[in-house]
Amino acid sequence: MIQAHAVRLFTERGYDTTTVNDVAVAAGVSAMTVYRHFPTKEDLVLADQHGRLVGERLAATSPAQPLVRRICGALVDATATLTDGDPATRQHLLARLRLMISTPALRARHLDNHYALQEAIVDALGAADPEAAFRVRAAAGACLAAMHTALVRWAEEDGKTSLPDLIAQAQAAAFGDHAVEGGAT
């Protein structure tokens, strides 16, 4: 609820001109409550459950599959969970993404989230030794870069195209059709 009010205010008034106190008033809570749930102003836009969802999807994949296919599939599946349900949730995600793209402070912070998601992928795949972790980080970084391209296009198209489909297309463009489920092997 707090995040929904924040995104609405940031969209209506602008990110830089809206304060955490403005968000607290709109949500009917104290500023301290906002900070308890969202330690920084940027978290009001960027905090989500994507890392947890990707980790769950990765845990369900077969270790026999190629690494890139496992990661790409988990990213597509997790995104489908976020976007294929409630239209309001989809619109909220689209509004958050637009803010992230248009606000320099959020674009910079997005890199931190990108790194955190990359580490969540390493953890989910149990890459304990340095060489395995290096391979997973490299594959995850490449998959996340392709996903970012799809996210930007989705925002530019006003969410008209299926986001999971765009991510799968971006992954296939980067790694070939074999990188996504149902692609050529």
PDB file of C-alpha atoms in Angstrom, residues 18 31 61 82 94 103 167:
ATOM      1  CA  THR A  18       7.890  14.240  -3.752  1.00  0.00           C
ATOM      2  CA  ALA A  31       7.465   8.695   7.956  1.00  0.00           C
ATOM      3  CA  THR A  61      15.024 -26.338 -12.814  1.00  0.00           C
ATOM      4  CA  LEU A  82       4.343 -10.826 -11.669  1.00  0.00           C
ATOM      5  CA  LEU A  94       4.806  -0.626 -15.539  1.00  0.00           C
ATOM      6  CA  THR A 103      14.751   9.155 -13.077  1.00  0.00           C
ATOM      7  CA  ILE A 167      12.111 -11.212 -22.248  1.00  0.00           C
TER       8      ILE A 167
END
